[in-house]
Short mmCIF file of C-alpha atoms and ligand atoms in Angstrom, two decimals:
data_model
loop_
_atom_site.label_atom_id
_atom_site.label_comp_id
_atom_site.label_asym_id
_atom_site.label_seq_id
_atom_site.Cartn_x
_atom_site.Cartn_y
_atom_site.Cartn_z
CA MET X 19 61.18 191.36 210.65
CA PHE X 20 62.97 190.66 213.85
CA LEU X 21 65.24 187.93 215.17
CA THR X 22 67.39 187.75 218.29
CA ILE X 23 70.29 185.47 219.14
CA SER X 24 71.32 185.18 222.77
CA THR X 25 74.06 183.39 224.60
CA THR X 26 75.27 183.07 228.16
CA GLY X 27 78.82 183.27 229.39
CA SER X 28 81.08 180.66 230.97
CA ALA X 29 84.46 180.62 232.67
CA GLU X 30 86.22 180.13 229.30
CA SER X 31 84.11 182.49 227.24
CA PRO X 32 82.14 185.55 228.35
CA ALA X 33 78.76 186.05 226.67
CA THR X 34 80.07 189.13 224.85
CA ASP X 35 82.21 186.79 222.71
CA LEU X 36 79.05 186.72 220.63
CA GLY X 37 80.18 190.09 219.27
CA PHE X 38 83.45 188.55 218.03
CA LEU X 39 81.63 185.60 216.54
CA LEU X 40 79.18 187.80 214.68
CA HIS X 41 81.86 190.34 213.72
CA LYS X 42 79.58 193.05 215.11
CA HIS X 43 80.60 195.15 218.11
CA PRO X 44 78.12 194.94 221.03
CA GLU X 45 78.42 198.63 221.81
CA LYS X 46 77.46 199.82 218.38
CA ALA X 47 74.15 199.83 216.55
CA GLN X 48 74.94 199.27 212.89
CA ALA X 49 72.90 199.50 209.73
CA PHE X 50 73.57 197.69 206.46
CA SER X 51 71.74 198.34 203.27
CA THR X 52 70.61 195.21 201.44
CA SER X 53 68.81 194.92 198.14
CA TYR X 54 65.48 194.66 200.00
CA GLY X 55 65.86 197.38 202.60
CA THR X 56 68.00 198.08 205.65
CA ALA X 57 69.31 195.51 208.12
CA HIS X 58 70.05 196.79 211.62
CA VAL X 59 72.20 194.92 214.11
CA LEU X 60 72.03 195.98 217.73
CA TYR X 61 72.54 194.46 221.15
CA PRO X 62 69.65 194.93 223.64
CA GLU X 63 71.88 193.39 226.33
CA ALA X 64 75.61 192.69 226.46
CA ASP X 65 77.55 191.69 229.55
CA ALA X 66 79.71 188.76 230.59
CA GLU X 67 76.66 186.72 231.72
CA ARG X 68 74.21 187.39 228.92
CA CYS X 69 74.48 188.86 225.47
CA THR X 70 71.74 189.27 222.88
CA ALA X 71 72.18 190.38 219.30
CA ALA X 72 69.12 191.54 217.39
CA LEU X 73 68.72 191.61 213.65
CA LEU X 74 66.00 193.93 212.48
CA LEU X 75 65.18 194.08 208.82
CA GLU X 76 63.31 197.07 207.51
CA VAL X 77 61.93 195.96 204.19
CA ASP X 78 61.40 198.51 201.49
CA ALA X 79 58.29 197.03 199.83
CA VAL X 80 58.41 199.52 196.99
CA ALA X 81 62.06 198.84 196.18
CA LEU X 82 61.29 195.14 196.27
CA VAL X 83 58.62 195.50 193.61
CA ARG X 84 60.72 197.89 191.49
CA ARG X 85 63.57 195.41 191.43
CA GLY X 86 61.13 192.88 190.06
CA LYS X 87 61.75 190.71 193.04
CA GLY X 88 58.28 190.80 194.46
CA LYS X 89 57.45 187.62 192.55
CA GLY X 90 56.37 184.59 194.49
CA ARG X 91 53.31 185.67 196.42
CA GLY X 92 51.59 187.25 193.45
CA GLY X 93 48.97 185.73 191.25
CA ALA X 94 45.82 186.32 193.27
CA PRO X 95 43.38 188.82 191.76
CA ASP X 96 44.52 191.48 194.21
CA ALA X 97 48.17 190.74 193.50
CA ALA X 98 48.91 194.24 192.26
CA LEU X 99 48.02 195.74 195.61
CA ALA X 100 49.37 192.79 197.56
CA GLN X 101 52.80 193.62 196.15
CA TYR X 102 52.80 196.72 198.30
CA VAL X 103 50.47 195.85 201.17
CA ASN X 104 51.60 192.59 202.69
CA ASP X 105 53.24 191.03 205.70
CA ARG X 106 56.80 191.34 204.44
CA PRO X 107 57.84 194.26 206.66
CA TYR X 108 56.75 192.41 209.81
CA ALA X 109 57.22 188.72 209.37
CA ALA X 110 60.46 186.81 209.24
CA SER X 111 60.76 185.24 205.86
CA SER X 112 63.18 184.36 203.13
CA LEU X 113 64.29 187.99 203.12
CA LEU X 114 65.39 187.67 206.73
CA ALA X 115 67.40 184.62 205.75
CA VAL X 116 69.04 186.56 202.95
CA ALA X 117 69.86 189.40 205.33
CA LEU X 118 71.22 186.92 207.87
CA SER X 119 73.65 185.49 205.36
CA GLY X 120 74.63 188.95 204.14
CA VAL X 121 75.22 190.57 207.51
CA PHE X 122 76.68 187.52 209.29
CA SER X 123 78.44 185.86 206.38
CA SER X 124 81.76 185.21 208.20
CA ALA X 125 79.91 183.90 211.23
CA MET X 126 77.95 181.55 209.01
CA ARG X 127 81.17 180.22 207.52
CA GLY X 128 82.62 179.81 211.02
CA VAL X 129 85.41 182.35 210.54
CA CYS X 130 86.65 184.54 213.41
CA ASN X 131 90.08 186.08 212.94
CA ALA X 132 90.10 187.84 216.31
CA ARG X 133 89.34 184.67 218.30
CA PRO X 134 90.06 181.74 215.94
CA HIS X 135 89.24 179.09 218.55
CA LEU X 136 85.69 180.39 219.17
CA PRO X 137 83.69 179.30 216.10
CA ALA X 138 84.29 175.58 216.63
CA GLN X 139 83.02 175.70 220.23
CA PRO X 140 79.37 174.88 220.87
CA ARG X 141 77.83 177.36 223.31
CA PRO X 142 74.41 177.95 224.88
CA LEU X 143 72.27 179.60 222.23
CA ARG X 144 68.79 180.93 222.15
CA VAL X 145 67.08 182.23 219.02
CA GLU X 146 63.80 184.09 219.17
CA ILE X 147 61.57 185.14 216.29
CA PRO X 148 58.29 186.71 217.40
CA ALA X 149 56.47 186.35 214.07
CA LEU X 150 57.55 183.54 211.80
CA PRO X 151 55.31 182.55 208.89
CA ALA X 152 55.10 178.77 209.22
CA ARG X 153 53.19 176.84 206.61
CA GLY X 154 52.67 173.51 208.29
CA GLY X 155 52.22 175.03 211.74
CA PRO X 156 54.05 174.45 215.02
CA GLY X 157 54.20 170.71 214.32
CA LEU X 158 56.34 171.17 211.25
CA VAL X 159 58.53 173.71 213.04
CA GLY X 160 59.30 171.01 215.59
CA ARG X 161 59.98 168.38 212.94
CA LEU X 162 62.44 170.69 211.22
CA PHE X 163 64.45 172.00 214.17
CA ALA X 164 64.25 169.26 216.84
CA PRO X 165 66.32 166.68 214.89
CA LEU X 166 69.14 169.24 214.75
CA GLY X 167 69.48 169.42 218.53
CA TRP X 168 67.20 172.37 219.26
CA THR X 169 64.61 172.49 222.00
CA VAL X 170 61.70 174.04 220.17
CA THR X 171 58.92 176.22 221.56
CA ALA X 172 56.57 177.28 218.80
CA GLU X 173 53.35 179.00 219.82
CA PRO X 174 50.74 179.78 217.20
CA VAL X 175 50.01 183.50 216.99
CA PRO X 176 46.26 184.19 217.14
CA LEU X 177 44.78 186.24 214.28
CA ASP X 178 43.49 188.74 216.78
CA THR X 179 43.85 188.48 220.56
CA GLU X 180 40.56 190.39 220.91
CA PHE X 181 38.74 187.72 218.90
CA PRO X 182 40.02 184.29 219.92
CA GLN X 183 37.18 182.67 217.96
CA TRP X 184 38.89 183.75 214.73
CA GLY X 185 41.54 181.13 215.42
CA ASP X 186 45.27 181.14 214.74
CA SER X 187 47.17 182.93 212.04
CA ARG X 188 49.78 181.18 209.91
CA TYR X 189 52.48 182.66 212.14
CA VAL X 190 54.20 181.17 215.11
CA SER X 191 56.25 182.78 217.80
CA LEU X 192 59.41 180.70 217.87
CA ARG X 193 62.03 180.06 220.52
CA LEU X 194 64.94 177.72 219.87
CA GLU X 195 67.39 176.66 222.56
CA ALA X 196 70.47 174.49 222.35
CA ASP X 197 73.84 174.14 224.02
CA THR X 198 75.40 171.58 221.73
CA LEU X 199 75.56 173.72 218.58
CA THR X 200 78.06 176.24 217.29
CA LEU X 201 76.85 179.66 216.20
CA ALA X 202 77.75 178.86 212.58
CA GLU X 203 75.57 175.74 212.66
CA ALA X 204 72.71 177.71 214.17
CA LEU X 205 72.92 180.37 211.47
CA ARG X 206 73.04 177.79 208.73
CA HIS X 207 69.95 176.05 210.13
CA LEU X 208 68.07 179.36 210.14
CA TYR X 209 69.29 180.33 206.68
CA VAL X 210 67.73 177.22 205.18
CA LEU X 211 64.73 176.58 207.42
CA LEU X 212 63.23 180.08 207.63
CA PRO X 213 62.42 180.18 203.91
CA VAL X 214 61.33 176.54 204.06
CA LEU X 215 58.73 177.47 206.68
CA ASP X 216 57.70 180.64 204.89
CA ASP X 217 57.33 178.59 201.71
CA ALA X 218 57.21 181.62 199.42
CA LYS X 219 60.51 182.87 198.13
CA HIS X 220 60.46 186.53 197.34
CA TYR X 221 63.03 186.38 194.64
CA TRP X 222 63.71 184.31 191.59
CA VAL X 223 65.14 180.89 192.38
CA ALA X 224 68.20 180.48 190.17
CA SER X 225 70.13 177.27 189.68
CA ASP X 226 72.89 178.37 192.07
CA GLU X 227 70.30 177.95 194.84
CA VAL X 228 71.17 174.25 194.83
CA ASP X 229 74.79 175.11 195.66
CA LYS X 230 73.68 177.53 198.37
CA LEU X 231 71.39 174.91 199.88
CA LEU X 232 74.06 172.21 199.90
CA ARG X 233 76.67 174.57 201.34
CA ALA X 234 74.38 175.73 204.13
CA GLY X 235 73.09 172.19 204.66
CA GLU X 236 76.55 170.66 205.01
CA GLY X 237 76.76 168.38 208.00
CA TRP X 238 73.04 168.35 208.82
CA LEU X 239 70.83 168.22 205.76
CA PRO X 240 71.97 164.85 204.33
CA GLY X 241 70.66 162.92 207.35
CA HIS X 242 67.66 165.11 208.17
CA PRO X 243 64.38 163.14 208.37
CA GLU X 244 62.55 165.96 206.53
CA GLN X 245 65.22 166.28 203.85
CA GLN X 246 62.71 165.84 201.02
CA LEU X 247 60.37 168.54 202.22
CA ILE X 248 63.28 170.87 202.95
CA THR X 249 64.85 170.57 199.50
CA SER X 250 61.53 170.79 197.70
CA ARG X 251 60.32 173.87 199.54
CA TYR X 252 63.70 175.60 199.64
CA LEU X 253 63.94 175.30 195.87
CA SER X 254 60.37 176.57 195.47
CA ARG X 255 59.40 173.13 194.17
CA ARG X 256 61.31 173.58 190.95
CA TRP X 257 61.36 169.91 190.14
CA SER X 258 64.61 169.81 188.16
CA LEU X 259 66.50 171.68 190.91
CA THR X 260 64.99 169.57 193.66
CA ARG X 261 65.99 166.40 191.90
CA GLN X 262 69.50 167.72 191.38
CA ALA X 263 69.77 168.58 195.08
CA ARG X 264 68.45 165.19 196.19
CA GLU X 265 70.89 163.35 193.99
CA ARG X 266 73.80 165.35 195.31
CA LEU X 267 72.66 164.80 198.89
CA GLU X 268 72.41 161.10 198.17
CA LEU X 269 76.04 161.16 197.00
CA VAL X 270 77.08 162.79 200.25
CA ARG X 271 75.11 160.25 202.25
CA LEU X 272 76.69 157.35 200.36
CA ALA X 273 80.17 158.78 200.77
CA GLU X 274 79.60 159.18 204.49
CA ALA X 275 77.93 155.82 204.95
CA ASP X 276 80.57 153.65 203.32
CA ASP X 277 83.60 154.87 201.43
CA SER X 278 84.05 151.50 199.74
CA ASP X 279 80.61 151.46 198.10
CA VAL X 280 82.05 152.60 194.78
CA GLU X 281 79.39 151.01 192.63
CA ALA X 282 76.55 152.81 194.34
CA ILE X 283 78.42 156.08 194.02
CA ASP X 284 79.03 155.45 190.31
CA ASN X 285 75.35 154.83 189.80
CA ALA X 286 74.46 158.01 191.61
CA VAL X 287 76.95 159.97 189.50
CA GLY X 288 75.34 158.51 186.37
CA ALA X 289 72.01 159.69 187.65
CA GLU X 290 73.46 163.11 188.25
CA THR X 291 74.61 163.64 184.67
CA GLU X 292 71.32 162.38 183.31
CA GLN X 293 69.31 164.90 185.27
CA GLU X 294 70.94 167.81 183.49
CA GLU X 295 68.53 167.23 180.64
CA ARG X 296 65.36 169.25 180.72
CA PRO X 297 62.54 167.74 182.74
CA THR X 298 60.05 165.81 180.59
CA PRO X 299 56.81 167.72 179.94
CA LEU X 300 53.89 166.38 181.91
CA ALA X 301 51.87 165.53 178.77
CA VAL X 302 54.75 163.29 177.63
CA GLN X 303 55.00 161.65 181.04
CA ARG X 304 51.27 161.04 180.91
CA ARG X 305 51.44 159.32 177.53
CA GLU X 306 54.37 157.20 178.73
CA ALA X 307 52.43 156.14 181.83
CA ILE X 308 49.42 155.25 179.66
CA LEU X 309 51.55 153.23 177.22
CA THR X 310 53.18 151.35 180.09
CA ALA X 311 49.81 150.51 181.61
CA LEU X 312 48.39 149.40 178.23
CA ARG X 313 51.40 147.18 177.55
CA SER X 314 51.26 145.63 180.98
CA CYS X 315 47.64 144.56 180.48
CA GLY X 316 48.50 143.14 177.06
CA ALA X 317 45.93 145.26 175.20
CA ALA X 318 45.97 145.04 171.38
CA ARG X 319 42.74 146.85 170.46
CA VAL X 320 42.69 150.27 172.06
CA LEU X 321 40.17 153.12 172.18
CA ASP X 322 41.33 156.66 172.86
CA LEU X 323 38.19 158.40 174.11
CA GLY X 324 38.37 162.18 173.86
CA CYS X 325 41.50 161.75 171.74
CA GLY X 326 41.81 165.49 171.06
CA GLN X 327 44.49 166.22 168.49
CA GLY X 328 45.71 162.64 168.30
CA GLN X 329 49.04 162.70 170.12
CA LEU X 330 48.38 159.44 171.95
CA VAL X 331 47.03 157.72 168.83
CA GLN X 332 50.28 158.71 167.11
CA GLN X 333 52.32 157.10 169.91
CA LEU X 334 50.20 153.96 169.86
CA LEU X 335 50.74 153.57 166.10
CA LYS X 336 54.50 153.34 166.67
CA ASP X 337 54.08 150.12 168.65
CA PRO X 338 52.99 147.17 166.49
CA SER X 339 51.58 145.34 169.50
CA PHE X 340 48.60 147.71 169.25
CA THR X 341 46.80 146.20 166.28
CA GLU X 342 43.70 148.35 166.25
CA ILE X 343 43.52 151.93 167.46
CA ALA X 344 40.43 154.13 167.44
CA GLY X 345 40.34 157.80 168.40
CA VAL X 346 36.98 159.27 169.35
CA ASP X 347 36.18 162.90 170.05
CA VAL X 348 33.15 165.13 170.11
CA SER X 349 35.08 167.92 168.43
CA VAL X 350 35.30 167.77 164.63
CA ARG X 351 37.99 170.40 164.70
CA ALA X 352 40.16 168.30 167.03
CA LEU X 353 39.65 165.27 164.77
CA THR X 354 40.65 167.25 161.68
CA ILE X 355 43.89 168.29 163.35
CA ALA X 356 44.44 164.69 164.51
CA SER X 357 43.97 163.38 161.01
CA ARG X 358 46.52 165.88 159.66
CA ARG X 359 48.98 165.01 162.41
CA LEU X 360 48.69 161.32 161.57
CA ARG X 361 48.82 162.02 157.82
CA LEU X 362 45.93 159.61 157.42
CA ASP X 363 45.57 160.49 153.75
CA ARG X 364 49.16 159.50 153.00
CA MET X 365 49.32 156.42 155.17
CA GLY X 366 50.08 153.02 153.64
CA GLU X 367 47.31 150.42 153.59
CA ARG X 368 48.70 148.31 156.40
CA GLN X 369 49.00 151.27 158.75
CA SER X 370 45.69 152.84 157.86
CA ALA X 371 43.95 149.54 158.52
CA ARG X 372 45.13 149.82 162.12
CA VAL X 373 43.72 153.23 162.85
CA SER X 374 40.36 155.00 162.72
CA LEU X 375 39.12 158.35 163.96
CA PHE X 376 35.47 159.04 164.48
CA GLN X 377 33.24 161.64 165.98
CA GLY X 378 31.07 160.73 168.90
CA SER X 379 29.95 161.90 172.29
CA LEU X 380 30.83 159.94 175.37
CA ALA X 381 27.60 161.07 176.95
CA TYR X 382 25.73 158.50 174.84
CA THR X 383 26.11 154.76 174.49
CA ASP X 384 27.64 153.90 171.16
CA LYS X 385 27.87 150.45 169.55
CA ARG X 386 31.10 151.44 167.82
CA LEU X 387 32.86 151.47 171.22
CA LYS X 388 32.28 147.76 171.87
CA GLY X 389 34.79 144.97 171.61
CA TYR X 390 38.02 146.75 172.57
CA ASP X 391 40.62 145.43 175.04
CA ALA X 392 41.24 148.81 176.58
CA ALA X 393 39.93 152.37 176.60
CA VAL X 394 41.81 155.50 177.60
CA LEU X 395 40.18 158.64 178.99
CA SER X 396 43.15 160.96 179.22
CA GLU X 397 42.31 164.36 180.70
CA VAL X 398 38.72 164.07 179.54
CA ILE X 399 36.38 163.65 182.51
CA GLU X 400 37.15 167.12 183.90
CA HIS X 401 35.79 168.58 180.64
CA LEU X 402 32.31 167.27 181.40
CA ASP X 403 29.81 168.97 183.66
CA PRO X 404 29.51 166.79 186.77
CA PRO X 405 25.83 165.94 186.05
CA ARG X 406 26.98 164.41 182.71
CA LEU X 407 29.52 162.09 184.36
CA PRO X 408 27.06 159.27 185.12
CA ALA X 409 26.17 159.15 181.41
CA LEU X 410 29.85 158.82 180.45
CA GLU X 411 30.31 156.25 183.18
CA TYR X 412 27.47 154.15 181.78
CA ALA X 413 28.56 154.54 178.14
CA VAL X 414 32.12 153.38 178.93
CA PHE X 415 31.91 151.01 181.89
CA GLY X 416 28.34 149.81 181.45
CA ALA X 417 27.86 149.54 177.66
CA ALA X 418 31.28 149.47 175.91
CA ARG X 419 32.92 147.47 178.74
CA PRO X 420 36.54 147.13 177.62
CA GLY X 421 38.67 144.84 179.80
CA THR X 422 40.83 147.78 180.94
CA VAL X 423 39.96 151.46 181.34
CA LEU X 424 42.61 154.09 182.10
CA VAL X 425 41.38 157.42 183.41
CA THR X 426 43.72 160.36 184.04
CA THR X 427 42.75 163.70 185.51
CA PRO X 428 44.55 166.60 187.22
CA ASN X 429 45.21 166.36 190.96
CA VAL X 430 43.99 169.74 192.20
CA GLU X 431 46.12 169.49 195.34
CA TYR X 432 49.18 169.83 193.11
CA ASN X 433 48.05 173.20 191.76
CA VAL X 434 49.85 175.07 194.54
CA ARG X 435 53.07 173.76 192.98
CA TRP X 436 52.55 175.42 189.59
CA GLU X 437 54.43 178.68 189.84
CA SER X 438 52.30 180.39 187.22
CA LEU X 439 48.90 179.23 188.42
CA PRO X 440 47.03 181.80 190.52
CA ALA X 441 45.69 180.41 193.78
CA GLY X 442 42.25 178.84 193.45
CA HIS X 443 42.39 178.60 189.64
CA VAL X 444 42.03 175.46 187.55
CA ARG X 445 44.68 174.54 184.97
CA HIS X 446 42.56 174.96 181.89
CA GLY X 447 39.68 177.31 181.17
CA ASP X 448 37.47 174.44 180.01
CA HIS X 449 37.91 172.34 183.16
CA ARG X 450 34.54 171.99 184.86
CA PHE X 451 36.18 170.63 188.01
CA GLU X 452 39.51 169.42 189.33
CA TRP X 453 39.60 166.78 192.01
CA THR X 454 41.75 166.04 195.03
CA ARG X 455 43.22 162.57 195.25
CA ALA X 456 40.50 161.60 197.73
CA GLU X 457 37.71 162.87 195.47
CA PHE X 458 39.03 161.06 192.42
CA ARG X 459 39.50 157.84 194.36
CA ALA X 460 36.05 157.99 195.84
CA TRP X 461 34.52 158.47 192.37
CA ALA X 462 36.64 155.73 190.81
CA ARG X 463 35.92 153.21 193.56
CA LYS X 464 32.19 153.73 193.19
CA VAL X 465 32.39 153.34 189.41
CA ALA X 466 34.41 150.14 189.80
CA GLU X 467 31.97 148.74 192.30
CA ARG X 468 28.90 149.57 190.21
CA HIS X 469 30.28 147.95 187.05
CA GLY X 470 32.32 145.02 188.32
CA TYR X 471 35.83 146.42 187.82
CA THR X 472 38.80 146.51 190.17
CA VAL X 473 40.70 149.79 190.39
CA GLU X 474 44.26 150.81 191.22
CA PHE X 475 45.83 154.26 191.29
CA VAL X 476 49.10 155.29 189.69
CA PRO X 477 50.83 158.66 190.17
CA VAL X 478 51.97 160.44 187.00
CA GLY X 479 54.75 163.02 187.27
CA PRO X 480 56.72 163.85 190.43
CA ASP X 481 54.90 162.39 193.42
CA ASP X 482 55.20 165.29 195.85
CA PRO X 483 55.40 164.16 199.49
CA GLU X 484 52.80 166.72 200.54
CA VAL X 485 50.38 167.18 197.67
CA GLY X 486 50.92 164.09 195.51
CA PRO X 487 51.54 163.98 191.75
CA PRO X 488 50.33 166.54 189.18
CA THR X 489 48.30 163.89 187.32
CA GLN X 490 46.41 161.02 188.86
CA MET X 491 45.63 157.84 186.94
CA ALA X 492 43.10 155.12 187.73
CA VAL X 493 43.57 151.69 186.17
CA PHE X 494 40.28 149.78 186.02
CA ARG X 495 40.17 146.08 185.13
CA THR X 496 37.29 143.70 184.76
CA GLY X 497 37.61 140.34 186.45
CA SER X 498 37.82 138.71 183.04
CA ALA X 499 40.74 140.91 181.95
CA LYS X 500 42.69 139.64 184.94
CA GLU X 501 41.83 136.03 184.25
CA GLU X 502 42.81 136.35 180.60
CA LYS X 503 46.17 137.73 181.62
CA ALA X 504 46.72 134.94 184.11
CA ALA X 505 45.80 132.29 181.52
N1 LIG W 21 42.99 163.00 175.47
C1 LIG W 21 43.70 164.18 175.01
C2 LIG W 21 42.82 165.42 174.96
C3 LIG W 21 42.28 165.91 176.27
S1 LIG W 21 41.32 167.40 176.09
C4 LIG W 21 44.92 164.41 175.85
O1 LIG W 21 45.12 163.71 176.84
O2 LIG W 21 45.70 165.29 175.53
C5 LIG W 21 39.69 166.79 176.29
C6 LIG W 21 39.09 166.25 175.01
O3 LIG W 21 37.85 165.65 175.35
C7 LIG W 21 38.80 167.34 174.00
O4 LIG W 21 39.38 166.99 172.77
C8 LIG W 21 37.29 167.36 173.94
O5 LIG W 21 36.81 167.67 172.65
C9 LIG W 21 36.93 165.97 174.35
N2 LIG W 21 35.58 165.83 174.91
C10 LIG W 21 35.01 166.61 175.83
N3 LIG W 21 33.75 166.19 176.09
C11 LIG W 21 33.55 165.09 175.30
C12 LIG W 21 32.44 164.21 175.10
N4 LIG W 21 31.32 164.38 175.76
N5 LIG W 21 32.59 163.24 174.22
C13 LIG W 21 33.74 163.06 173.54
N6 LIG W 21 34.81 163.86 173.69
C14 LIG W 21 34.71 164.87 174.55
#
């Protein structure tokens, strides 16, 4: 991993002042041991006109694995070998950022005891990184650095120069140039944005990462147009941390925008204390989204198709506006557990009159499914083999025809955000497929069209700017359901 920082000299400050700023003498080659290997600092050129400092990180892949810090890229079937044989020794990555902050920590903080006036002065700077992993490509590199005052040259690195037809690798060769920035600002940009571009932290993301991000992002991150992507990727998409960071950045923005806007700041502070609770499990968020949708269409008689172990039925029972609730599943075992969960045998008469559980397959039309206001298919369709889907579609939308149908299913695009999910795997062993947002929408729109429903889509869980929410929900309504509501 290799990075150079160059500057040119002026009448007030020779280029070799870079050595004072970095606290590293231009005439010496120095080595520092870090927890991942050895960082070398050397100066390929150093005179009054031009001075270049190089940071070379020799990663010890074996030590990295032994320290248990190889996490992050693993997961694929060949992960065991990939721990040792990978691009880490050659490509700039989060490790380079860590080394940067370790070796140049005073420079990053803008401290220079020998020449105290230097750190605050912007000077011509040029940063070069020959191999930078950049998920998002040269376009994203530009969107990240250009708003900060850098002139960006990012060239994709071909997979193999001998075989241009193989296309580009995920690396770019990067050159950044600016003359309006201080060295401390430049280092802080790199410290945050290199791991953001690499998008695979090689060490465990602890909660103090939020503090590190906000410290390094001071003065530039709050107003950055890609702030959302930066915080989310920097924090390895840990939702609770990302939310914490965004709320704190919002506070900074409000404080900078208008000191007198006390009410808005109070509200943001309220939000900040709330977020310290644990994030709500996705299954709970899903049930909440379903309940909200059912209430908003005014449904009283509700079918839970593929009810599984009865968690949603249990929630529905708590709300008296749902007067009749039926859970249907093909699995007798699931229904037995559901019945125990609901304590059906010990339920009072009034309650037990509201609820029924019965066995049935959604692949067949069933008279018992008729006459309901709404039906829910929560995480069910992906359990059917695709050739069986038209049968389910007909049984629900063609024959049973409730006024509202809610269908939820995983959004496969989001799978890259699950830390524990190996690349290319589905979330559950029994899932026959998982759809992208486009695939789900295409299916749902066709179903709606064939059976005279309208359809809208609602995200469930954090709606990630790049890959969307973890769960996608379609809300189908018949024309008559809409008219009833309007009446
Ligand atoms: N709705 C629940 C359970 C989802 S798991 C929830 O959101 O948590 C999927 C459920 O669909 C399982 O309980 C499974 O038994 C049921 N299922 C799968 N194929 C079915 C079919 N053809 N007919 C009825 N239920 C089915």
